[in-house]
Amino acid sequence: MNTVPGCESKPADLPPIRRLVIACGNTLRGDDGVAWHIAAQLDQVAAQTGDEIVVTQQFLPEHAEQISLADVVVFIDCSALTTAGCISSLSIDPAEQLPRILTHHLDPAALLRLALDLYGQIPLRRTLITVGGESFAMTEELSAAVRNAIPAATLAVQAALS
Amino acid sequence: MSQTITIDPVTRLEGHGKITLKTNEQGEVSEAYFTVTQVRGFEKFSEGRPYYEMPSLMARICGICPVSHLIASAKACEAIMSVEIPTTAAKLRSALNMAQSIQSHALSFFYLSSPDLLLGMDADPVDRNIFGVAQKNPELGRAGVGLRRFGQHIIELLGRKRIHPGWVVPGGVTEPLSAVKRDEILALLPEAYANIELALKWYKEIADRFAEEAAHFANFPGAFLGMVGEDDGLEFTDGKLRLIDATGAILEDKLDAAHFDDVIGEAVEPFSYMKFPYYKPLGYPDGAYRVGPLARLNIASHAGTPLADTELKEFKKLANGPVLGSFYFHHARLIDILYGIEKIEQIFSDSTILDTHVRATAGVNRLEGAGIAEAPRGTLMHHYKVNENGQITWANLVIATGQNNNAMNRGVLQAAQQYVKGDKLEQGMLNRVEAVIRTFDPCLSCSTHAFGQMPLSISLVAPDGTLLHELRRG
């Protein structure tokens, strides 16, 4: 992972590590909502761990402030590019190239850039976990491949948080 | 040679639209059309549904101002039920409506329009967005994010969801406010005040740089419609309508929802799916009028809250009579936000706000009902007819953006005539034409959103259809 200005390690005597999960997707569009299902699994233990779980249909500029306050952030999203059920974990840095037109779409790297520019700091550890999807039809049901990937994806998120 | 120029779609709006400009033989812009390319089907597919489903159903029209649709719809249902809702419920709804206006205005001003104002109309489109704002003036960017979060958080606290809360129902609201939530909301106020103070100060510092745009951005005489309270002050939720002309003379006053369509008609033009409301006594198009923040400030005698009163007095000094330039929608939007924050403070400081009686009940007592609320973009009207079983047999919505439709078209023409010259298209020229539309903050998303990014193209087309020149981005 590259070190970027604004995300230096904290001294050991500071408060406990703040962990943030941002799960993004549309539960009405089949596999696109898988992040919400993973977040629901994480929610069951978040009360004990104190982790902050945010579920959202889109990454929004308003998330930048929450991100800036965290020490560890994990973004969860569905990927239309990888094989259905395939879990990918990627360390991400703030975007250098920003969208030419900002309308209704932000990605985690752009959001990190926004957090850094607005608030001057971003988490030391930043991970994007994706689950490959295959069905984005108008349904609240996940495909079997994606549904079966949820336990492993949940573990991947927990590993990224730990 | 005459040409046709198309900007399709227009960016940094809510929804999708396109602009078509036609030039005459001298190369001057002679006609302009702002076209909304989507169909809104809510009035039709709601037929047959029980009236009490309408607020939640109709709020799905839009994710930006669902609260206004909830409130206007619930009020139409209450007219059908012939009930008066409990006072505390009315106050809570008013607070919810203000929270929505704050978050929506923050989106419009800081995310969509401040890039033009901060970086300039001729800045590279790559930089002219919220990222550019964050890099050049992070304090301003943080204020915008903070105000949007403030409004959304209050909506979430009251309605349990930031978008499409189901809390507003025919008869009132589903549950009373807890002291914990009230205290949480009150604790948010200092930061909100600081953010809007910063934004107003910044806007006043830079506004003079845009004197030319202010003179040519939909700046013309015309009427203004909006809601006022019993004391003639600003009111977003439970007032009556006032229509004034360009001199400030009152054309209609104390107009209630039941009589809205006695005086307001809706024209249709072949180039757009959006309707063109007008004041019937003046006919169409002479009876076209504007709604929204600028209209609200023009029709109200005062704000009704201390800080907004001061700002409104200063605003009214911009003109000897109503402020006619639509560029000043930006300024008015900030005053709306300030008023909203003060109103929220007033409402949640009221000891009766924790009263638990927040819903009235009744069945169908009338077969027709209409409701009005001020949405962020202006007056919103829902009008329903039901059968004796309470099923919708007819519905009509008059949305704020539609009521600004004629003014937006006139504004595009005015700006295009000022800035679009010759047969070479420049980005700054294109952006100024778009920016006229952005001053109105139109919300075109009343039925659907398309996937993906919104590219923008502007084309010059000769009378024979030959494409002469095209610019495209996205």
XYZ file of C-alpha atoms in Angstrom:
636
model
C 0.000 0.000 0.000
C 1.260 3.440 -0.860
C 1.444 6.019 1.880
C -0.236 9.235 0.888
C -0.202 12.534 2.755
C -2.983 12.682 5.324
C -2.957 9.008 6.321
C 0.096 8.611 8.553
C 0.030 6.044 11.375
C -1.368 7.186 14.707
C 0.669 7.115 17.899
C -0.112 4.153 20.165
C -1.740 6.205 22.933
C -4.652 7.439 20.820
C -8.218 6.107 21.174
C -9.261 2.753 19.718
C -9.128 2.253 15.992
C -12.232 3.482 14.212
C -13.407 1.075 11.549
C -15.889 1.993 8.853
C -17.652 -0.230 6.346
C -19.521 1.329 3.429
C -21.688 -1.203 1.631
C -23.010 0.042 -1.689
C -25.605 -1.386 -4.041
C -29.216 -1.541 -5.093
C -31.149 -4.363 -3.489
C -33.843 -4.065 -6.143
C -31.370 -4.984 -8.882
C -30.518 -8.569 -8.016
C -26.844 -9.210 -7.350
C -26.119 -5.478 -7.196
C -27.485 -5.569 -3.637
C -25.032 -8.172 -2.347
C -23.153 -5.599 -0.254
C -26.282 -4.996 1.807
C -26.506 -8.704 2.592
C -22.875 -8.750 3.690
C -23.458 -5.647 5.795
C -26.377 -7.383 7.486
C -24.019 -10.191 8.521
C -21.494 -7.681 9.826
C -24.197 -5.775 11.689
C -24.708 -8.757 13.955
C -21.253 -8.329 15.444
C -20.844 -4.587 14.955
C -22.598 -3.900 18.247
C -19.745 -5.626 20.052
C -16.890 -4.364 17.913
C -18.106 -0.786 17.589
C -17.528 -0.870 13.842
C -19.619 1.597 11.877
C -21.622 0.009 9.071
C -23.110 2.251 6.413
C -25.398 0.860 3.711
C -26.128 3.019 0.726
C -27.412 2.819 -2.809
C -24.661 5.120 -4.019
C -21.342 6.409 -2.823
C -22.043 10.028 -1.915
C -19.946 13.111 -1.191
C -21.454 13.085 2.310
C -19.581 9.838 2.999
C -16.312 11.720 2.659
C -16.501 13.107 6.172
C -17.154 9.698 7.741
C -14.263 8.293 5.763
C -11.961 11.056 6.923
C -12.711 10.214 10.547
C -11.944 6.497 10.214
C -8.670 4.668 10.659
C -9.740 1.726 8.531
C -12.314 1.766 5.770
C -13.682 -1.129 3.769
C -15.896 -0.482 0.770
C -18.130 -3.345 -0.367
C -19.643 -3.394 -3.822
C -20.791 -5.758 -6.527
C -18.646 -6.092 -9.634
C -20.100 -6.619 -13.073
C -16.625 -7.339 -14.399
C -15.583 -10.394 -12.390
C -17.020 -13.900 -12.368
C -20.220 -14.405 -10.408
C -19.382 -15.142 -6.781
C -15.721 -14.237 -7.238
C -14.480 -12.222 -4.234
C -11.815 -9.617 -4.860
C -9.921 -7.563 -2.312
C -8.087 -4.488 -3.471
C -6.136 -1.876 -1.594
C -7.081 1.537 -2.935
C -5.605 5.012 -2.985
C -7.244 8.368 -3.633
C -7.982 8.897 -7.303
C -5.594 10.981 -9.338
C -7.890 11.162 -12.359
C -11.354 12.307 -11.380
C -14.585 11.815 -13.314
C -14.943 14.349 -16.118
C -18.596 14.745 -15.269
C -19.900 14.336 -11.740
C -23.524 13.350 -11.859
C -24.773 10.314 -10.026
C -21.654 8.231 -9.826
C -18.743 8.210 -7.418
C -16.319 5.356 -6.864
C -14.314 4.648 -3.691
C -11.102 6.101 -5.072
C -12.842 9.344 -6.014
C -14.492 9.424 -2.604
C -11.091 9.050 -0.939
C -9.822 11.947 -3.036
C -12.776 14.047 -1.922
C -12.195 13.130 1.734
C -8.536 14.055 1.456
C -9.196 17.363 -0.299
C -12.039 18.392 1.991
C -10.865 17.112 5.360
C -7.142 16.603 4.895
C -7.053 13.020 6.075
C -8.094 9.541 5.042
C -7.840 6.121 6.697
C -4.486 4.462 6.899
C -5.969 1.259 5.505
C -8.413 1.377 2.636
C -9.810 -1.740 1.013
C -12.390 -2.427 -1.647
C -14.058 -5.822 -1.488
C -16.134 -6.795 -4.492
C -18.289 -9.784 -5.271
C -18.795 -10.619 -8.912
C -22.427 -10.518 -9.999
C -24.250 -12.060 -12.928
C -27.886 -10.978 -12.617
C -28.929 -7.342 -12.359
C -32.569 -7.799 -13.233
C -35.407 -6.177 -11.272
C -35.491 -8.564 -8.338
C -34.579 -8.643 -4.672
C -33.208 -12.180 -5.072
C -29.516 -12.882 -5.419
C -28.220 -15.425 -7.887
C -27.092 -18.701 -6.314
C -23.410 -18.028 -7.003
C -23.550 -14.656 -5.291
C -25.692 -15.867 -2.400
C -23.214 -18.669 -1.747
C -20.336 -16.187 -1.720
C -21.720 -14.122 1.151
C -20.078 -16.049 4.033
C -16.641 -15.901 2.438
C -17.101 -12.257 1.479
C -18.096 -11.455 5.059
C -14.915 -13.114 6.292
C -12.917 -11.129 3.741
C -14.387 -7.888 5.058
C -13.671 -8.908 8.644
C -10.104 -9.733 7.672
C -9.714 -6.344 6.039
C -11.047 -4.686 9.182
C -8.868 -6.612 11.595
C -27.208 30.309 -42.707
C -29.702 29.191 -40.085
C -28.653 26.370 -37.784
C -29.901 24.141 -34.988
C -27.774 23.665 -31.855
C -28.566 20.859 -29.468
C -27.257 20.395 -25.911
C -28.273 16.867 -25.042
C -28.426 16.073 -22.217
C -27.923 19.073 -19.982
C -25.615 18.181 -17.081
C -25.562 18.875 -13.351
C -29.334 18.758 -13.141
C -31.600 16.235 -11.470
C -32.814 14.180 -14.412
C -32.318 14.439 -18.126
C -33.133 17.191 -20.561
C -31.762 18.751 -23.696
C -31.514 22.226 -25.142
C -32.064 23.047 -28.794
C -31.100 26.417 -30.208
C -32.035 27.586 -33.692
C -30.193 30.380 -35.455
C -31.436 32.584 -38.228
C -29.783 33.455 -41.534
C -27.640 36.045 -39.762
C -26.297 33.420 -37.365
C -28.153 34.877 -34.382
C -30.053 32.619 -32.007
C -33.730 33.110 -32.765
C -35.419 30.214 -30.966
C -34.602 28.088 -27.900
C -36.217 24.977 -26.486
C -35.551 23.228 -23.216
C -36.856 19.729 -23.717
C -37.621 17.191 -21.018
C -37.198 13.860 -22.656
C -38.817 11.576 -20.108
C -42.423 10.619 -19.550
C -43.933 10.786 -16.066
C -46.623 8.190 -15.588
C -47.512 8.526 -11.925
C -50.885 10.168 -12.466
C -51.974 7.297 -14.660
C -50.721 4.241 -12.834
C -51.997 5.485 -9.482
C -55.553 5.097 -10.752
C -57.291 2.346 -8.806
C -55.003 2.561 -5.772
C -56.494 3.379 -2.345
C -56.065 7.084 -1.563
C -54.192 6.392 1.663
C -51.395 4.738 -0.320
C -50.822 7.881 -2.333
C -48.273 9.722 -0.141
C -45.793 6.846 -0.105
C -46.533 5.953 -3.702
C -46.194 9.455 -5.074
C -43.071 10.203 -3.042
C -41.290 7.633 -5.206
C -41.414 10.183 -7.998
C -38.177 11.624 -6.761
C -35.326 10.845 -4.399
C -34.423 14.505 -3.971
C -37.689 15.970 -2.711
C -39.849 13.011 -1.665
C -40.857 14.882 1.484
C -42.657 17.603 -0.470
C -44.548 14.986 -2.429
C -45.386 13.185 0.826
C -46.757 16.359 2.358
C -48.695 17.645 -0.659
C -50.128 14.178 -1.190
C -51.072 13.716 2.470
C -52.783 17.095 2.452
C -54.776 16.113 -0.634
C -55.806 12.932 1.179
C -56.777 14.942 4.267
C -59.021 17.065 2.073
C -60.697 13.837 0.972
C -60.961 12.760 4.615
C -62.082 16.263 5.717
C -59.778 16.205 8.724
C -57.569 18.767 10.398
C -54.349 17.226 11.600
C -53.057 17.722 15.169
C -50.999 20.877 15.673
C -47.905 18.970 16.707
C -48.088 16.832 13.590
C -48.259 19.967 11.475
C -45.165 21.356 13.209
C -43.267 18.118 12.741
C -44.151 18.023 9.063
C -43.039 21.607 8.722
C -39.669 20.734 10.248
C -39.322 17.763 7.927
C -40.091 19.955 4.936
C -37.486 22.508 5.994
C -34.895 19.775 6.489
C -35.558 18.599 2.985
C -35.245 22.081 1.529
C -31.929 22.523 3.292
C -30.449 19.292 1.971
C -31.816 19.840 -1.515
C -30.617 23.441 -1.696
C -27.219 22.337 -0.421
C -27.037 19.841 -3.277
C -28.033 22.494 -5.789
C -25.856 25.319 -4.550
C -22.708 23.566 -3.395
C -22.525 20.439 -5.557
C -24.082 21.633 -8.812
C -23.736 25.399 -9.062
C -20.845 26.477 -6.841
C -18.314 24.996 -9.307
C -19.461 27.604 -11.839
C -19.392 30.366 -9.250
C -16.065 29.419 -7.668
C -14.099 28.327 -10.726
C -15.783 30.469 -13.369
C -18.050 29.716 -16.283
C -15.074 29.320 -18.605
C -13.121 26.917 -16.401
C -12.204 23.494 -17.744
C -15.215 21.178 -17.287
C -12.812 18.599 -15.840
C -12.315 20.853 -12.816
C -15.752 22.463 -12.698
C -17.380 20.064 -10.244
C -17.427 19.310 -6.532
C -13.865 17.960 -6.733
C -12.734 21.302 -8.086
C -14.520 23.041 -5.236
C -12.891 20.715 -2.704
C -9.462 21.524 -4.053
C -9.868 25.282 -4.439
C -12.037 26.089 -1.427
C -12.329 23.080 0.909
C -13.983 25.208 3.588
C -16.841 25.954 1.199
C -17.014 22.313 0.185
C -17.184 21.210 3.806
C -19.989 23.696 4.440
C -21.962 22.187 1.589
C -21.412 18.636 2.723
C -22.267 19.672 6.268
C -25.541 21.359 5.327
C -26.636 18.453 3.179
C -25.819 16.038 5.993
C -27.681 18.278 8.457
C -30.893 18.163 6.420
C -30.634 14.498 5.616
C -29.895 13.545 9.198
C -32.985 15.327 10.466
C -35.085 13.576 7.812
C -33.594 10.270 8.925
C -34.181 10.985 12.612
C -37.808 11.915 12.033
C -38.724 9.548 9.239
C -36.245 6.711 9.849
C -34.931 6.981 6.278
C -33.012 9.710 4.497
C -34.880 9.045 1.266
C -38.534 8.113 1.000
C -39.413 8.203 4.685
C -42.853 6.773 5.325
C -43.517 8.875 8.388
C -45.950 11.364 6.823
C -49.371 9.788 6.369
C -52.897 11.036 5.737
C -53.957 12.480 9.096
C -50.524 13.422 10.414
C -47.402 11.420 11.131
C -46.988 7.833 12.265
C -45.158 8.446 15.533
C -44.382 11.338 17.870
C -40.968 12.836 18.446
C -38.821 11.588 21.287
C -36.865 13.911 23.553
C -33.671 12.123 22.564
C -34.187 12.888 18.899
C -35.202 16.465 19.625
C -32.034 17.032 21.622
C -29.913 15.458 18.904
C -31.429 17.795 16.337
C -30.922 20.861 18.510
C -27.277 19.885 18.979
C -26.758 19.989 15.211
C -27.791 23.618 14.911
C -24.544 25.508 15.741
C -22.615 23.838 12.937
C -25.479 24.430 10.502
C -25.574 28.131 11.362
C -21.811 28.392 10.910
C -21.980 26.698 7.529
C -24.730 28.885 6.093
C -23.099 32.011 7.484
C -19.900 31.061 5.674
C -21.764 30.358 2.435
C -23.717 33.600 2.470
C -20.585 35.609 3.172
C -18.730 33.871 0.331
C -21.601 34.306 -2.119
C -21.870 38.030 -1.426
C -18.141 38.400 -2.009
C -18.217 36.769 -5.427
C -21.674 37.759 -6.702
C -20.487 41.000 -8.302
C -18.197 39.032 -10.615
C -21.286 37.656 -12.293
C -23.043 40.932 -13.026
C -23.131 40.161 -16.741
C -24.587 36.695 -16.179
C -27.097 38.139 -13.719
C -28.243 40.540 -16.416
C -28.747 37.824 -19.028
C -29.759 34.707 -17.094
C -33.558 34.623 -17.411
C -33.815 38.248 -16.367
C -37.179 39.537 -17.533
C -40.470 40.832 -16.164
C -42.873 38.122 -15.140
C -45.126 36.868 -12.399
C -44.137 34.934 -9.259
C -46.154 32.352 -7.318
C -45.542 30.905 -3.895
C -46.872 30.247 -0.432
C -47.058 32.803 2.364
C -48.177 32.490 5.954
C -51.072 34.305 7.570
C -48.711 37.167 8.444
C -47.434 37.432 4.832
C -44.112 35.888 5.850
C -42.271 32.923 4.363
C -44.142 29.638 4.692
C -43.372 26.250 3.137
C -46.026 23.918 4.434
C -49.273 25.343 5.748
C -49.895 28.678 4.095
C -51.856 29.915 1.123
C -50.709 30.967 -2.290
C -49.954 34.432 -3.563
C -49.293 35.433 -7.163
C -47.680 38.782 -7.934
C -46.792 40.477 -11.203
C -43.449 41.943 -12.205
C -44.194 45.193 -10.398
C -45.088 43.424 -7.181
C -48.827 43.962 -7.536
C -50.857 41.080 -6.134
C -52.784 39.169 -8.808
C -54.114 36.435 -6.515
C -53.950 36.117 -2.753
C -54.963 33.585 -0.110
C -55.472 31.011 -2.815
C -55.966 27.553 -1.337
C -55.362 24.160 -2.874
C -59.021 23.555 -3.622
C -59.087 26.545 -5.945
C -55.646 26.144 -7.476
C -56.857 24.940 -10.849
C -59.551 27.613 -10.977
C -56.790 30.059 -11.824
C -53.852 27.914 -12.971
C -54.050 26.143 -16.336
C -51.582 23.780 -17.976
C -50.499 24.183 -21.590
C -48.690 21.569 -23.642
C -45.941 22.130 -26.191
C -44.943 19.540 -28.796
C -41.219 19.659 -27.952
C -41.397 18.572 -24.305
C -43.109 16.093 -22.002
C -43.149 18.727 -19.277
C -46.303 20.811 -18.996
C -46.428 24.619 -19.079
C -48.602 25.957 -16.241
C -49.933 29.508 -16.567
C -52.224 31.976 -14.858
C -55.554 31.577 -16.625
C -56.710 35.213 -16.561
C -53.607 36.214 -18.561
C -53.720 33.195 -20.863
C -50.809 31.196 -22.259
C -47.971 32.107 -22.571
C -48.501 35.595 -21.103
C -49.644 34.067 -17.828
C -46.420 32.130 -17.285
C -44.865 32.656 -13.865
C -41.912 31.554 -11.771
C -41.871 29.590 -8.516
C -39.131 28.577 -6.083
C -36.708 30.422 -3.805
C -36.691 33.626 -5.859
C -40.482 33.682 -6.071
C -40.858 32.977 -2.348
C -38.650 35.918 -1.416
C -40.398 38.185 -3.905
C -43.907 37.450 -2.655
C -43.220 37.452 1.100
C -43.152 40.700 3.030
C -40.684 39.257 5.516
C -39.160 35.934 6.536
C -40.424 35.529 10.066
C -37.135 34.495 11.652
C -34.515 36.982 12.869
C -31.472 36.175 10.731
C -33.444 35.440 7.576
C -35.385 38.680 8.073
C -32.124 40.606 7.964
C -30.959 38.759 4.867
C -34.310 39.186 3.139
C -34.274 42.945 3.743
C -30.854 43.096 2.128
C -32.011 40.878 -0.741
C -34.981 43.088 -1.487
C -32.621 46.032 -1.977
C -31.341 44.352 -5.149
C -34.320 45.748 -7.029
C -37.015 48.347 -6.751
C -39.768 45.756 -6.603
C -39.464 42.034 -7.269
C -35.983 40.771 -8.094
C -36.420 39.643 -11.708
C -33.070 38.065 -12.542
C -33.046 34.299 -12.177
C -29.333 34.308 -11.336
C -30.520 35.446 -7.898
C -32.145 32.082 -7.337
C -28.713 31.146 -5.965
C -28.799 33.900 -3.363
C -32.434 33.168 -2.520
C -31.603 29.496 -2.044
C -29.081 30.370 0.654
C -31.627 32.568 2.436
C -34.086 29.670 2.249
C -31.494 27.512 3.993
C -30.940 30.083 6.721
C -34.677 30.435 7.230
C -35.008 26.659 7.373
C -32.378 26.305 10.072
C -34.028 29.003 12.167
C -37.453 27.478 11.621
C -36.163 24.074 12.721
C -34.724 25.671 15.843
C -38.059 27.349 16.580
C -40.031 24.147 16.079
C -37.819 21.922 18.185
C -37.527 24.502 20.931
C -41.298 24.477 21.310
C -42.303 22.500 24.408
C -45.381 21.068 22.673
C -43.306 19.341 20.036
C -43.163 16.146 22.123
C -46.956 15.889 22.273
C -47.975 12.340 21.452
C -51.211 13.145 19.647
C -49.903 13.318 16.098
C -52.489 11.620 13.910
C -56.136 12.137 13.078
C -58.219 9.401 11.529
C -61.189 9.430 9.179
C -62.473 7.726 6.070
C -63.657 9.068 2.763
C -65.801 12.124 3.328
C -65.266 13.873 0.006
C -64.617 12.535 -3.451
C -62.017 15.122 -4.355
C -59.071 16.731 -2.602
C -56.033 18.870 -3.330
C -52.934 19.662 -1.318
C -50.125 22.153 -1.686
C -46.640 22.416 -0.237
C -43.561 24.412 -1.097
C -40.974 22.012 -2.453
C -37.362 23.211 -2.611
C -37.916 24.190 -6.243
C -41.290 25.829 -5.662
C -44.975 25.239 -5.271
C -46.129 21.641 -5.594
C -49.783 20.665 -6.011
C -51.372 17.208 -5.770
C -54.995 16.855 -6.796
C -56.955 13.599 -6.556
C -60.450 12.288 -7.208
C -61.659 9.064 -5.622
C -64.690 6.822 -5.804
C -66.803 5.968 -2.764
C -64.410 3.139 -1.897
C -61.546 5.580 -1.722
C -59.871 4.366 -4.896
C -58.143 6.960 -7.036
C -60.040 7.644 -10.240
C -58.017 10.658 -11.358
C -54.835 12.353 -10.268
C -52.974 15.440 -11.369
C -49.690 16.851 -10.141
C -48.426 20.317 -10.870
C -44.740 20.223 -10.031
C -42.487 23.171 -9.335
C -40.111 22.608 -12.212
C -43.029 22.554 -14.619
C -44.156 25.922 -13.362
C -40.719 27.307 -14.217
C -40.789 25.672 -17.642
C -41.717 28.750 -19.621
C -39.214 30.892 -17.736
C -36.457 28.358 -18.333
C -37.175 28.368 -22.051
C -37.196 32.158 -22.149
C -34.039 32.203 -20.089
C -32.208 29.820 -22.380
C -33.133 31.986 -25.350
C -31.978 35.132 -23.582
C -28.646 33.628 -22.559
C -28.084 32.009 -25.939
C -28.707 35.284 -27.715
C -26.111 36.878 -25.473
C -23.437 34.193 -25.501
C -23.818 31.953 -28.560
C -22.219 33.765 -31.465
C -21.261 32.606 -34.935
C -20.757 29.020 -35.962
C -18.030 28.051 -33.493
C -19.109 26.572 -30.196
C -17.058 27.133 -27.045
C -17.353 25.291 -23.736
C -17.920 28.521 -21.809
C -20.736 29.417 -24.172
C -22.303 26.015 -23.748
C -21.929 26.140 -19.992
C -23.586 29.524 -19.664
C -26.629 28.256 -21.516
C -26.751 25.269 -19.183
C -26.098 27.446 -16.164
C -29.279 29.389 -16.824
C -31.186 26.171 -16.331
C -29.185 25.351 -13.212
C -30.239 28.603 -11.553
C -33.753 27.141 -11.424
C -32.394 23.856 -10.014
C -34.899 21.907 -12.088
C -35.700 18.378 -11.003
C -36.590 16.394 -14.091
C -36.453 13.025 -12.453
C -40.151 12.762 -11.798
C -40.451 9.324 -13.272
C -37.166 7.685 -14.080
C -33.418 7.862 -14.139
C -31.224 6.499 -16.917
C -28.162 4.488 -16.042
C -24.642 5.708 -16.414
C -23.091 9.079 -16.807
C -24.736 11.901 -18.634
C -22.660 12.985 -21.589
C -23.299 16.364 -23.110
C -23.261 17.309 -26.747
C -24.001 20.497 -28.594
C -24.558 20.361 -32.317
C -24.998 22.913 -35.038
C -27.273 21.681 -37.735
C -27.992 23.480 -40.999
C -31.573 23.900 -42.210
C -31.114 20.905 -44.500
C -30.080 18.747 -41.529
C -26.357 18.798 -42.226
C -24.258 18.613 -39.048
C -21.938 21.616 -39.150
C -20.190 21.420 -35.811
C -20.435 19.320 -32.668
C -18.959 19.457 -29.173
C -19.281 16.503 -26.873
C -18.149 15.739 -23.359
C -18.571 12.805 -21.058
